[in-house]
Short mmCIF file of C-alpha atoms in Angstrom, two decimals:
data_model
loop_
_atom_site.label_atom_id
_atom_site.label_comp_id
_atom_site.label_asym_id
_atom_site.label_seq_id
_atom_site.Cartn_x
_atom_site.Cartn_y
_atom_site.Cartn_z
CA UNK A 1 -0.56 -76.92 -5.04
CA UNK A 2 -1.14 -78.89 -1.90
CA UNK A 3 0.56 -82.49 -1.02
CA UNK A 4 -2.12 -84.85 -0.34
CA UNK A 5 -0.24 -87.78 1.19
CA UNK A 6 -0.26 -91.09 0.16
CA UNK A 7 -2.85 -91.44 -2.55
CA UNK A 8 -5.43 -94.07 -3.62
CA UNK A 9 -4.73 -95.25 -7.20
CA UNK A 10 -8.16 -96.53 -7.87
CA UNK A 11 -10.71 -95.08 -10.43
CA UNK A 12 -12.58 -91.73 -9.88
CA UNK A 13 -16.00 -93.83 -9.55
CA UNK A 14 -14.66 -96.55 -6.97
CA UNK A 15 -13.21 -93.47 -4.89
CA UNK A 16 -16.45 -91.60 -4.92
CA UNK A 17 -18.20 -94.69 -4.07
CA UNK A 18 -15.73 -95.36 -1.14
CA UNK A 19 -15.14 -99.01 -2.27
CA UNK A 20 -12.01 -100.95 -3.09
CA UNK A 21 -10.94 -100.75 -6.81
CA UNK A 22 -9.24 -103.77 -8.33
CA UNK A 23 -7.30 -101.10 -10.59
CA UNK A 24 -7.93 -103.20 -13.87
CA UNK A 25 -7.25 -101.26 -16.95
CA UNK A 26 -8.85 -99.65 -19.16
CA UNK A 27 -12.10 -100.38 -17.20
CA UNK A 28 -12.09 -101.54 -13.63
CA UNK A 29 -14.38 -104.73 -12.67
CA UNK A 30 -16.25 -102.93 -10.17
CA UNK A 31 -17.59 -100.37 -12.57
CA UNK A 32 -18.22 -103.24 -15.05
CA UNK A 33 -20.24 -105.16 -12.58
CA UNK A 34 -22.48 -102.24 -11.70
CA UNK A 35 -22.77 -101.08 -15.28
CA UNK A 36 -21.31 -97.77 -14.74
CA UNK A 37 -19.11 -95.97 -16.97
CA UNK A 38 -15.50 -96.17 -15.69
CA UNK A 39 -13.93 -92.70 -15.89
CA UNK A 40 -10.41 -94.07 -15.58
CA UNK A 41 -7.40 -93.02 -13.44
CA UNK A 42 -5.82 -89.99 -12.51
CA UNK A 43 -2.12 -88.93 -13.53
CA UNK A 44 0.49 -89.97 -10.94
CA UNK A 45 1.22 -86.35 -10.36
CA UNK A 46 -2.43 -85.36 -9.96
CA UNK A 47 -2.74 -87.99 -7.05
CA UNK A 48 0.15 -86.52 -5.09
CA UNK A 49 -0.54 -82.89 -5.58
CA UNK A 50 -4.17 -81.16 -5.73
CA UNK A 51 -4.80 -77.43 -6.64
CA UNK A 52 -7.05 -76.33 -3.71
CA UNK A 53 -7.78 -72.71 -4.92
CA UNK A 54 -11.44 -73.45 -5.98
CA UNK A 55 -12.26 -75.34 -2.82
CA UNK A 56 -10.75 -72.63 -0.67
CA UNK A 57 -13.14 -70.16 -2.54
CA UNK A 58 -16.13 -72.49 -1.95
CA UNK A 59 -15.50 -72.79 1.72
CA UNK A 60 -15.37 -68.93 2.01
CA UNK A 61 -18.62 -68.49 -0.12
CA UNK A 62 -20.16 -71.18 2.26
CA UNK A 63 -19.12 -69.45 5.47
CA UNK A 64 -20.95 -66.32 4.00
CA UNK A 65 -23.96 -67.81 3.24
CA UNK A 66 -24.76 -70.00 6.31
CA UNK A 67 -25.75 -73.65 6.66
CA UNK A 68 -27.40 -75.47 3.88
CA UNK A 69 -28.86 -78.87 3.48
CA UNK A 70 -27.77 -80.74 0.24
CA UNK A 71 -28.81 -83.92 -1.14
CA UNK A 72 -26.75 -87.03 -0.94
CA UNK A 73 -26.81 -89.01 -4.14
CA UNK A 74 -27.42 -92.77 -4.91
CA UNK A 75 -27.48 -94.38 -8.23
CA UNK A 76 -30.00 -96.98 -9.60
CA UNK A 77 -28.61 -100.41 -9.72
CA UNK A 78 -26.27 -99.74 -6.59
CA UNK A 79 -27.00 -99.35 -2.99
CA UNK A 80 -23.83 -97.14 -2.20
CA UNK A 81 -24.58 -93.57 -0.93
CA UNK A 82 -22.62 -90.80 0.55
CA UNK A 83 -23.69 -89.56 3.99
CA UNK A 84 -24.65 -85.89 3.63
CA UNK A 85 -28.21 -85.26 2.42
CA UNK A 86 -31.64 -86.57 0.78
CA UNK A 87 -30.96 -89.50 -1.56
CA UNK A 88 -31.42 -88.85 -5.27
CA UNK A 89 -32.05 -91.77 -7.59
CA UNK A 90 -31.59 -91.22 -11.33
CA UNK A 91 -34.00 -92.98 -13.43
CA UNK A 92 -31.30 -93.68 -16.12
CA UNK A 93 -28.72 -95.62 -13.99
CA UNK A 94 -26.23 -95.19 -16.93
CA UNK A 95 -25.93 -91.36 -16.39
CA UNK A 96 -24.20 -89.73 -13.30
CA UNK A 97 -25.73 -87.28 -10.99
CA UNK A 98 -23.56 -84.28 -9.47
CA UNK A 99 -24.27 -83.11 -6.21
CA UNK A 100 -24.84 -79.38 -5.73
CA UNK A 101 -21.50 -77.79 -4.46
CA UNK A 102 -21.23 -76.11 -1.07
CA UNK A 103 -21.71 -72.69 -2.79
CA UNK A 104 -25.27 -73.53 -4.41
CA UNK A 105 -26.64 -70.87 -2.02
CA UNK A 106 -25.05 -68.21 -4.29
CA UNK A 107 -28.00 -68.45 -6.88
CA UNK A 108 -26.69 -67.33 -10.17
CA UNK A 109 -23.90 -65.65 -8.86
CA UNK A 110 -25.36 -64.08 -5.83
CA UNK A 111 -22.38 -64.78 -3.79
CA UNK A 112 -19.86 -62.17 -2.35
CA UNK A 113 -18.61 -60.12 -5.01
CA UNK A 114 -15.26 -57.98 -5.31
CA UNK A 115 -15.56 -54.35 -5.00
CA UNK A 116 -17.05 -52.71 -8.06
CA UNK A 117 -16.03 -49.53 -9.48
CA UNK A 118 -19.43 -49.37 -11.92
CA UNK A 119 -21.76 -47.04 -10.64
CA UNK A 120 -24.87 -48.48 -9.45
CA UNK A 121 -27.13 -46.83 -11.79
CA UNK A 122 -25.66 -48.90 -14.46
CA UNK A 123 -25.27 -51.98 -12.46
CA UNK A 124 -29.05 -52.09 -11.66
CA UNK A 125 -30.55 -52.07 -15.23
CA UNK A 126 -28.14 -54.65 -16.33
CA UNK A 127 -28.79 -56.89 -13.34
CA UNK A 128 -32.61 -56.48 -14.04
CA UNK A 129 -32.42 -57.06 -17.50
CA UNK A 130 -30.16 -60.15 -17.46
CA UNK A 131 -32.42 -61.77 -14.45
CA UNK A 132 -36.02 -60.83 -15.34
CA UNK A 133 -36.40 -60.15 -19.15
CA UNK A 134 -36.96 -62.93 -21.52
CA UNK A 135 -36.57 -62.36 -25.24
CA UNK A 136 -39.34 -64.35 -26.85
CA UNK A 137 -38.33 -67.44 -28.73
CA UNK A 138 -42.00 -68.40 -29.48
CA UNK A 139 -45.18 -66.55 -29.73
CA UNK A 140 -46.11 -64.73 -26.59
CA UNK A 141 -43.36 -66.26 -24.54
CA UNK A 142 -41.49 -63.15 -23.68
CA UNK A 143 -41.41 -61.44 -20.33
CA UNK A 144 -40.85 -57.59 -20.02
CA UNK A 145 -39.35 -57.73 -23.47
CA UNK A 146 -40.95 -54.59 -24.23
CA UNK A 147 -38.62 -52.74 -21.99
CA UNK A 148 -35.63 -52.50 -24.06
CA UNK A 149 -37.08 -51.00 -27.04
CA UNK A 150 -39.18 -48.57 -25.10
CA UNK A 151 -36.34 -47.39 -22.58
CA UNK A 152 -34.22 -46.46 -25.74
CA UNK A 153 -36.59 -43.69 -26.84
CA UNK A 154 -37.65 -42.37 -23.35
CA UNK A 155 -36.08 -39.73 -21.49
CA UNK A 156 -34.54 -40.19 -18.02
CA UNK A 157 -37.42 -38.40 -16.13
CA UNK A 158 -40.36 -40.04 -18.03
CA UNK A 159 -42.56 -42.18 -15.94
CA UNK A 160 -41.25 -45.52 -17.54
CA UNK A 161 -37.77 -44.46 -17.02
CA UNK A 162 -38.36 -43.64 -13.24
CA UNK A 163 -40.63 -46.77 -12.56
CA UNK A 164 -37.86 -49.10 -14.23
CA UNK A 165 -35.12 -47.46 -12.14
CA UNK A 166 -37.12 -48.04 -9.16
CA UNK A 167 -37.68 -51.70 -9.78
CA UNK A 168 -33.97 -52.34 -10.91
CA UNK A 169 -32.60 -50.63 -7.79
CA UNK A 170 -34.91 -52.49 -5.58
CA UNK A 171 -33.86 -55.88 -7.36
CA UNK A 172 -30.35 -55.20 -6.78
CA UNK A 173 -30.68 -54.09 -3.16
CA UNK A 174 -32.51 -57.08 -2.21
CA UNK A 175 -29.48 -59.39 -3.02
CA UNK A 176 -27.37 -60.37 -0.18
CA UNK A 177 -24.41 -58.17 -1.39
CA UNK A 178 -27.02 -55.18 -1.59
CA UNK A 179 -27.95 -55.31 2.06
CA UNK A 180 -26.56 -52.34 4.30
CA UNK A 181 -26.28 -50.19 1.26
CA UNK A 182 -28.43 -47.06 0.24
CA UNK A 183 -29.70 -48.65 -2.78
CA UNK A 184 -33.05 -49.62 -1.49
CA UNK A 185 -33.71 -46.18 -0.16
CA UNK A 186 -32.94 -44.76 -3.53
CA UNK A 187 -35.30 -47.28 -5.07
CA UNK A 188 -38.14 -45.91 -2.67
CA UNK A 189 -37.38 -42.37 -3.70
CA UNK A 190 -37.46 -43.47 -7.42
CA UNK A 191 -40.84 -45.07 -6.91
CA UNK A 192 -42.30 -42.01 -5.35
CA UNK A 193 -41.09 -40.03 -8.36
CA UNK A 194 -42.44 -42.77 -10.72
CA UNK A 195 -45.93 -42.76 -8.87
CA UNK A 196 -46.26 -38.86 -9.35
CA UNK A 197 -45.08 -38.88 -12.96
CA UNK A 198 -47.68 -41.85 -13.79
CA UNK A 199 -50.36 -39.89 -12.03
CA UNK A 200 -49.69 -36.79 -14.31
CA UNK A 201 -49.46 -38.83 -17.36
CA UNK A 202 -53.00 -40.35 -16.43
CA UNK A 203 -54.51 -36.86 -16.28
CA UNK A 204 -52.89 -36.09 -19.63
CA UNK A 205 -55.04 -37.34 -22.52
CA UNK A 206 -52.27 -37.22 -24.87
CA UNK A 207 -50.18 -39.49 -22.69
CA UNK A 208 -52.84 -41.60 -21.17
CA UNK A 209 -53.04 -44.39 -23.55
CA UNK A 210 -49.37 -44.51 -24.37
CA UNK A 211 -47.45 -47.76 -24.16
CA UNK A 212 -44.93 -46.23 -21.65
CA UNK A 213 -47.95 -45.23 -19.39
CA UNK A 214 -49.00 -48.87 -18.94
CA UNK A 215 -45.34 -50.18 -18.89
CA UNK A 216 -44.98 -47.83 -15.87
CA UNK A 217 -47.83 -49.24 -14.26
CA UNK A 218 -46.72 -52.74 -14.74
CA UNK A 219 -43.26 -51.81 -13.35
CA UNK A 220 -44.85 -50.34 -10.26
CA UNK A 221 -46.70 -53.32 -9.65
CA UNK A 222 -43.44 -55.48 -10.04
CA UNK A 223 -41.92 -53.10 -7.43
CA UNK A 224 -44.39 -54.15 -4.87
CA UNK A 225 -43.20 -57.95 -5.29
CA UNK A 226 -39.51 -56.85 -4.89
CA UNK A 227 -39.87 -54.34 -2.06
CA UNK A 228 -43.25 -54.72 -0.28
CA UNK A 229 -43.01 -56.21 3.29
CA UNK A 230 -46.96 -55.50 4.16
CA UNK A 231 -48.98 -58.39 5.34
CA UNK A 232 -51.43 -57.93 2.59
CA UNK A 233 -51.16 -57.34 -1.32
CA UNK A 234 -53.38 -54.13 -1.52
CA UNK A 235 -50.89 -52.00 -3.29
CA UNK A 236 -50.15 -54.95 -5.77
CA UNK A 237 -53.85 -55.21 -6.45
CA UNK A 238 -54.20 -51.56 -6.79
CA UNK A 239 -51.61 -51.36 -9.47
CA UNK A 240 -52.97 -54.42 -11.47
CA UNK A 241 -56.57 -52.86 -11.34
CA UNK A 242 -55.42 -49.63 -12.77
CA UNK A 243 -53.52 -51.59 -15.58
CA UNK A 244 -56.53 -53.59 -16.37
CA UNK A 245 -58.56 -50.49 -16.59
CA UNK A 246 -55.93 -48.66 -18.89
CA UNK A 247 -56.18 -51.90 -21.01
CA UNK A 248 -59.75 -51.67 -21.41
CA UNK A 249 -59.46 -47.81 -22.53
CA UNK A 250 -56.89 -48.77 -25.02
CA UNK A 251 -59.20 -51.29 -26.62
CA UNK A 252 -58.23 -54.19 -28.91
CA UNK A 253 -56.15 -51.79 -31.36
CA UNK A 254 -53.31 -52.38 -28.95
CA UNK A 255 -52.76 -55.88 -30.01
CA UNK A 256 -51.63 -54.48 -33.47
CA UNK A 257 -48.14 -53.74 -32.33
CA UNK A 258 -45.28 -56.02 -30.83
CA UNK A 259 -45.06 -53.85 -27.70
CA UNK A 260 -48.73 -53.36 -27.34
CA UNK A 261 -49.43 -57.09 -27.64
CA UNK A 262 -46.63 -57.77 -24.96
CA UNK A 263 -48.00 -55.34 -22.32
CA UNK A 264 -51.29 -56.74 -23.00
CA UNK A 265 -50.18 -60.37 -22.18
CA UNK A 266 -48.30 -59.15 -19.00
CA UNK A 267 -51.52 -57.53 -17.78
CA UNK A 268 -53.76 -60.29 -18.42
CA UNK A 269 -51.39 -62.72 -16.65
CA UNK A 270 -51.44 -60.62 -13.49
CA UNK A 271 -55.19 -60.34 -13.76
CA UNK A 272 -55.85 -63.99 -13.76
CA UNK A 273 -53.84 -64.37 -10.47
CA UNK A 274 -55.68 -61.42 -8.97
CA UNK A 275 -59.00 -63.08 -9.88
CA UNK A 276 -58.02 -66.30 -8.76
CA UNK A 277 -56.85 -65.17 -5.30
CA UNK A 278 -59.77 -62.62 -4.71
CA UNK A 279 -62.67 -64.72 -6.27
CA UNK A 280 -63.72 -61.89 -8.65
CA UNK A 281 -64.49 -62.36 -12.14
CA UNK A 282 -62.35 -60.92 -14.87
CA UNK A 283 -63.29 -57.53 -16.03
CA UNK A 284 -65.09 -57.52 -19.43
CA UNK A 285 -65.53 -61.36 -19.28
CA UNK A 286 -63.01 -63.89 -20.18
CA UNK A 287 -63.89 -63.83 -23.89
CA UNK A 288 -62.67 -60.39 -23.99
CA UNK A 289 -59.13 -61.18 -22.98
CA UNK A 290 -58.71 -64.21 -25.45
CA UNK A 291 -60.44 -63.25 -28.60
CA UNK A 292 -58.65 -61.70 -31.71
CA UNK A 293 -55.36 -62.98 -30.10
CA UNK A 294 -52.26 -64.79 -32.06
CA UNK A 295 -52.40 -68.54 -31.49
CA UNK A 296 -50.03 -69.04 -28.88
CA UNK A 297 -48.71 -72.81 -28.92
CA UNK A 298 -49.69 -73.36 -25.37
CA UNK A 299 -50.47 -70.01 -23.57
CA UNK A 300 -53.82 -68.87 -24.74
CA UNK A 301 -55.45 -72.16 -24.51
CA UNK A 302 -54.40 -72.33 -20.51
CA UNK A 303 -55.06 -68.70 -20.02
CA UNK A 304 -58.63 -69.18 -21.51
CA UNK A 305 -59.19 -72.09 -19.13
CA UNK A 306 -58.04 -70.00 -16.22
CA UNK A 307 -60.13 -67.05 -16.72
CA UNK A 308 -63.21 -69.71 -17.08
CA UNK A 309 -62.12 -71.12 -13.61
CA UNK A 310 -62.12 -67.53 -12.14
CA UNK A 311 -65.64 -66.82 -13.57
CA UNK A 312 -67.03 -70.11 -12.31
CA UNK A 313 -65.62 -69.73 -8.81
CA UNK A 314 -67.37 -66.28 -8.60
CA UNK A 315 -70.67 -67.82 -9.63
CA UNK A 316 -70.36 -70.68 -7.09
CA UNK A 317 -69.26 -68.18 -4.31
CA UNK A 318 -72.45 -65.96 -5.07
CA UNK A 319 -74.76 -69.21 -5.45
CA UNK A 320 -73.82 -71.07 -2.34
CA UNK A 321 -73.73 -67.56 -0.24
CA UNK A 322 -77.40 -66.57 -1.53
CA UNK A 323 -79.34 -69.89 -2.46
CA UNK A 324 -82.11 -71.14 -0.35
CA UNK A 325 -82.22 -74.87 -0.18
CA UNK A 326 -85.04 -75.27 -2.89
CA UNK A 327 -85.37 -78.18 -5.56
CA UNK A 328 -84.69 -75.60 -8.21
CA UNK A 329 -81.43 -74.38 -6.55
CA UNK A 330 -80.41 -77.93 -5.85
CA UNK A 331 -80.32 -78.33 -9.55
CA UNK A 332 -78.53 -75.18 -10.18
CA UNK A 333 -75.69 -76.23 -7.74
CA UNK A 334 -75.53 -79.62 -9.41
CA UNK A 335 -75.31 -77.83 -12.83
CA UNK A 336 -72.43 -75.85 -11.47
CA UNK A 337 -70.52 -78.72 -10.07
CA UNK A 338 -70.86 -80.41 -13.52
CA UNK A 339 -69.40 -77.44 -15.24
CA UNK A 340 -66.40 -77.63 -13.08
CA UNK A 341 -66.10 -81.37 -13.65
CA UNK A 342 -66.10 -80.52 -17.48
CA UNK A 343 -63.42 -77.74 -16.84
CA UNK A 344 -61.05 -80.52 -15.08
CA UNK A 345 -61.71 -82.81 -18.03
CA UNK A 346 -60.50 -80.09 -20.50
CA UNK A 347 -57.25 -79.65 -18.42
CA UNK A 348 -56.64 -83.34 -18.78
CA UNK A 349 -57.57 -83.59 -22.36
CA UNK A 350 -55.09 -80.56 -22.90
CA UNK A 351 -52.35 -82.43 -21.02
CA UNK A 352 -52.74 -85.57 -22.96
CA UNK A 353 -52.65 -83.57 -26.41
CA UNK A 354 -49.06 -81.98 -25.62
CA UNK A 355 -46.00 -83.34 -27.65
CA UNK A 356 -43.57 -84.88 -25.29
CA UNK A 357 -41.11 -82.13 -25.49
CA UNK A 358 -43.53 -79.72 -23.82
CA UNK A 359 -44.17 -82.36 -20.96
CA UNK A 360 -42.06 -82.41 -17.70
CA UNK A 361 -39.52 -85.22 -17.34
CA UNK A 362 -38.92 -86.83 -14.02
CA UNK A 363 -35.03 -86.92 -13.63
CA UNK A 364 -34.63 -87.86 -10.08
CA UNK A 365 -35.99 -88.93 -6.92
CA UNK A 366 -35.54 -87.64 -3.20
CA UNK A 367 -36.13 -90.18 -0.64
CA UNK A 368 -35.59 -88.36 2.63
CA UNK A 369 -33.92 -85.26 4.19
CA UNK A 370 -31.21 -86.06 6.62
CA UNK A 371 -31.85 -84.19 10.01
CA UNK A 372 -35.41 -83.42 8.99
CA UNK A 373 -34.50 -79.83 8.18
CA UNK A 374 -37.24 -79.82 5.23
CA UNK A 375 -37.44 -75.99 5.28
CA UNK A 376 -33.84 -75.63 4.35
CA UNK A 377 -33.71 -78.32 1.82
CA UNK A 378 -33.50 -77.46 -1.96
CA UNK A 379 -35.61 -80.47 -2.99
CA UNK A 380 -38.57 -81.71 -1.37
CA UNK A 381 -39.05 -85.57 -0.70
CA UNK A 382 -40.50 -87.19 -3.91
CA UNK A 383 -39.75 -86.55 -7.76
CA UNK A 384 -37.75 -83.65 -9.45
CA UNK A 385 -39.05 -82.64 -12.82
CA UNK A 386 -37.47 -80.74 -15.74
CA UNK A 387 -39.02 -78.83 -18.38
CA UNK A 388 -38.01 -77.49 -21.88
CA UNK A 389 -37.94 -73.80 -20.68
CA UNK A 390 -39.04 -71.77 -17.68
CA UNK A 391 -42.06 -70.26 -19.37
CA UNK A 392 -43.52 -74.08 -20.06
CA UNK A 393 -42.95 -74.67 -16.31
CA UNK A 394 -44.78 -71.62 -15.16
CA UNK A 395 -47.70 -72.57 -17.58
CA UNK A 396 -47.99 -76.16 -16.15
CA UNK A 397 -47.88 -74.95 -12.52
CA UNK A 398 -50.37 -72.00 -13.11
CA UNK A 399 -52.59 -74.64 -14.78
CA UNK A 400 -52.25 -77.04 -11.71
CA UNK A 401 -53.09 -74.17 -9.21
CA UNK A 402 -56.36 -73.74 -11.28
CA UNK A 403 -57.15 -77.26 -10.92
CA UNK A 404 -56.68 -77.26 -7.28
CA UNK A 405 -59.39 -74.33 -7.40
CA UNK A 406 -61.76 -76.57 -9.60
CA UNK A 407 -61.39 -79.57 -7.23
CA UNK A 408 -62.26 -77.14 -4.44
CA UNK A 409 -65.25 -75.82 -5.99
CA UNK A 410 -66.69 -79.42 -6.76
CA UNK A 411 -66.16 -80.16 -3.19
CA UNK A 412 -68.01 -77.14 -2.01
CA UNK A 413 -70.96 -77.78 -4.33
CA UNK A 414 -71.12 -81.45 -3.08
CA UNK A 415 -71.06 -80.27 0.59
CA UNK A 416 -73.67 -77.94 0.00
CA UNK A 417 -75.88 -80.66 -1.70
CA UNK A 418 -75.25 -83.38 0.79
CA UNK A 419 -75.62 -81.05 4.00
CA UNK A 420 -75.93 -81.86 6.80
CA UNK A 421 -74.43 -85.09 5.91
CA UNK A 422 -70.39 -85.02 6.13
CA UNK A 423 -69.10 -83.79 2.64
CA UNK A 424 -65.93 -86.07 3.35
CA UNK A 425 -68.27 -89.23 2.84
CA UNK A 426 -68.94 -88.09 -0.93
CA UNK A 427 -67.18 -89.58 -3.83
CA UNK A 428 -66.45 -85.95 -5.22
CA UNK A 429 -64.46 -85.51 -2.05
CA UNK A 430 -62.52 -88.71 -2.36
CA UNK A 431 -61.72 -88.03 -6.30
CA UNK A 432 -60.63 -84.73 -5.30
CA UNK A 433 -58.24 -85.83 -2.64
CA UNK A 434 -56.62 -88.49 -4.99
CA UNK A 435 -56.17 -85.56 -7.81
CA UNK A 436 -54.98 -82.61 -5.63
CA UNK A 437 -52.36 -84.69 -3.65
CA UNK A 438 -50.82 -85.45 -6.99
CA UNK A 439 -51.16 -81.82 -8.30
CA UNK A 440 -49.49 -80.44 -5.18
CA UNK A 441 -46.60 -83.12 -5.68
CA UNK A 442 -46.38 -82.04 -9.30
CA UNK A 443 -46.05 -78.31 -8.26
CA UNK A 444 -43.50 -79.06 -5.83
CA UNK A 445 -41.55 -81.13 -8.19
CA UNK A 446 -41.00 -78.27 -10.84
CA UNK A 447 -39.79 -75.80 -8.21
CA UNK A 448 -36.22 -76.95 -8.30
CA UNK A 449 -36.14 -76.35 -11.91
CA UNK A 450 -37.49 -72.78 -11.52
CA UNK A 451 -34.79 -72.16 -8.95
CA UNK A 452 -31.80 -73.13 -11.18
CA UNK A 453 -31.46 -77.03 -11.42
CA UNK A 454 -30.73 -78.01 -14.73
CA UNK A 455 -29.96 -81.35 -16.83
CA UNK A 456 -26.91 -80.72 -18.99
CA UNK A 457 -26.13 -82.23 -22.40
CA UNK A 458 -24.04 -84.96 -20.70
CA UNK A 459 -26.84 -86.09 -18.51
CA UNK A 460 -25.76 -84.64 -15.10
CA UNK A 461 -28.13 -82.82 -12.79
CA UNK A 462 -26.59 -79.69 -10.99
CA UNK A 463 -27.67 -76.39 -9.56
CA UNK A 464 -26.35 -73.03 -10.78
CA UNK A 465 -23.95 -72.80 -7.82
CA UNK A 466 -22.02 -76.00 -8.87
CA UNK A 467 -19.32 -74.09 -10.55
CA UNK A 468 -17.56 -77.45 -11.17
CA UNK A 469 -20.24 -78.89 -13.14
CA UNK A 470 -20.13 -79.19 -16.90
CA UNK A 471 -23.68 -78.30 -17.18
CA UNK A 472 -23.21 -74.85 -15.36
CA UNK A 473 -22.86 -72.96 -18.71
CA UNK A 474 -26.25 -74.17 -19.79
CA UNK A 475 -27.66 -73.27 -16.33
CA UNK A 476 -26.29 -69.85 -16.64
CA UNK A 477 -28.02 -69.16 -20.06
CA UNK A 478 -31.48 -69.73 -18.48
CA UNK A 479 -33.62 -67.27 -16.98
CA UNK A 480 -32.21 -66.48 -13.31
CA UNK A 481 -34.30 -64.55 -10.78
CA UNK A 482 -37.34 -64.58 -12.90
CA UNK A 483 -37.80 -68.30 -11.92
CA UNK A 484 -38.14 -67.37 -8.29
CA UNK A 485 -40.91 -64.95 -9.41
CA UNK A 486 -42.74 -67.48 -11.12
CA UNK A 487 -42.55 -69.70 -7.99
CA UNK A 488 -44.35 -67.17 -5.91
CA UNK A 489 -47.96 -68.14 -6.71
CA UNK A 490 -47.53 -71.93 -7.05
CA UNK A 491 -45.66 -71.99 -3.64
CA UNK A 492 -48.18 -69.62 -2.24
CA UNK A 493 -51.08 -72.03 -3.21
CA UNK A 494 -49.17 -74.98 -1.82
CA UNK A 495 -48.58 -73.30 1.46
CA UNK A 496 -52.50 -72.62 1.73
CA UNK A 497 -53.69 -75.91 0.37
CA UNK A 498 -55.67 -78.38 2.60
CA UNK A 499 -54.13 -80.79 0.29
CA UNK A 500 -50.55 -80.25 1.27
CA UNK A 501 -48.86 -82.43 3.89
CA UNK A 502 -47.14 -80.67 6.77
CA UNK A 503 -43.75 -81.56 5.25
CA UNK A 504 -44.60 -80.11 1.91
CA UNK A 505 -46.09 -76.91 3.62
CA UNK A 506 -43.15 -76.23 5.53
CA UNK A 507 -40.93 -76.88 2.44
CA UNK A 508 -43.02 -74.40 0.57
CA UNK A 509 -42.44 -71.81 3.32
CA UNK A 510 -38.84 -72.54 3.25
CA UNK A 511 -38.47 -71.90 -0.49
CA UNK A 512 -40.40 -68.57 -0.08
CA UNK A 513 -37.99 -67.42 2.79
CA UNK A 514 -35.12 -68.49 0.20
CA UNK A 515 -36.53 -66.45 -2.52
CA UNK A 516 -36.82 -63.53 -0.34
CA UNK A 517 -33.34 -63.62 1.04
CA UNK A 518 -31.49 -64.97 -1.84
CA UNK A 519 -33.47 -63.41 -4.76
CA UNK A 520 -34.31 -60.08 -3.20
CA UNK A 521 -38.08 -60.42 -3.35
CA UNK A 522 -39.06 -59.36 -0.08
CA UNK A 523 -42.76 -60.07 -0.54
CA UNK A 524 -41.96 -63.55 -0.77
CA UNK A 525 -41.32 -63.84 3.01
CA UNK A 526 -44.76 -62.12 3.57
CA UNK A 527 -46.45 -64.81 1.44
CA UNK A 528 -45.01 -67.62 3.69
CA UNK A 529 -46.89 -66.03 6.65
CA UNK A 530 -50.08 -65.15 5.07
CA UNK A 531 -52.90 -67.91 5.43
CA UNK A 532 -55.68 -67.13 2.93
CA UNK A 533 -58.92 -68.99 3.36
CA UNK A 534 -60.02 -68.08 -0.08
CA UNK A 535 -57.00 -70.25 -1.60
CA UNK A 536 -57.78 -73.11 0.53
CA UNK A 537 -59.34 -75.62 -1.91
CA UNK A 538 -62.10 -76.85 0.22
CA UNK A 539 -63.09 -73.44 1.43
CA UNK A 540 -65.91 -75.07 3.53
CA UNK A 541 -65.70 -72.46 6.34
CA UNK A 542 -67.75 -69.89 4.05
CA UNK A 543 -70.75 -72.48 3.39
#
């Protein structure tokens, strides 16, 4: 206990706002005037003595995690604010907003840990399972949920066991507490063993089409996200292409089992990103990947549109690179542009048809970042959105990235048609700018949710590091580092979009660095350096 000197006897709300309290009981008049719930008055003993143990622990964690920019909070209906960071305005003025505590860098318990006696080969699987595996609550909403039943029936030297060991060790080694250990070296050794085992399995007809072989390739591709520091994604592309070829060989009968369906969905999701980023059409055509599937409540429709976008982009790339400027080809390009506009309308119709619980909720607003350290801020100036679950948030952001590509395709067609006139004078360009500025803003607004921000049952907003928040237990029940993995593609798209402002681009780079440093995904830092012309929505340089 620490003696705190002469105390203020005002209510907690007035003390927080740093205004004089009239000490009227049971509710002070200051709170009543500003329409705030008065939290009441502390006990006389608590006013004089305070337990500083938790505050000391937070200061120790802060010293280890380095400097961080945190938001200052203001509430609607009042003009008082603290003086430490971006101003957050809660849309419902009757609800209080908690600022993240000083240990919010320790995402989901990533702070300094006491010495552990549990062997690393037991820690790593538990960490990976708790951070990256989602048990499906709805159809096709699981992620890596095939691992648990599969690992129970496999030997320790099987391809899937070795590949899982590699990625689990890499995920543990990437945490701040894992640096300087031998864990990363051990993960690379397991990766090498897994590669050799997978190659042998692919040469054996009896093992080639097994679920465990495909799962091993999926794990090896995920290892590249965890451990690769290369300037390109060639190794990841290679693993995804191998998984796609294996899915083709396995055929539609793989969808008859729960594990087979889960593996199929995982490969399909990776293939969509590969097709979008490379400009290649999906193997076997988009319809092969979406026919005969269970009617997912949200996933199948968006995947279908994303695959069609990938196909259309490939057609447009080929057409604009090879077409002569003849009347017939002019009409062909006009038709391609109309197809892209129809796809954009499909996305808008889909969004309008969703029930309210599947739509994002704007819960706060950021006005500015004190000191201008935008790259270190947890939130970017603008709105902050929340979702029902991380899978829905990921689906929304992937559809927004696809719409950025659609708008880029429309602008490219318009530029080809009006050449040599400046394409920026066309109505298609003006419409794309208005739309895509909003899409970039919406993508950014959902990133804090991916990285652990939550609204609790009492209406407070807090980060996972805010240990004093009553909503902390809810935040810990949500997917953890997987949210950071889901951020990689949207943040990469924002960083490479011509529609992003300089501050938005710097913030996206800062989040990618944060994911790399705190969540252990080394390739996130590489993505923050890469500038991909094919991801620029305008992509005019190739015309």
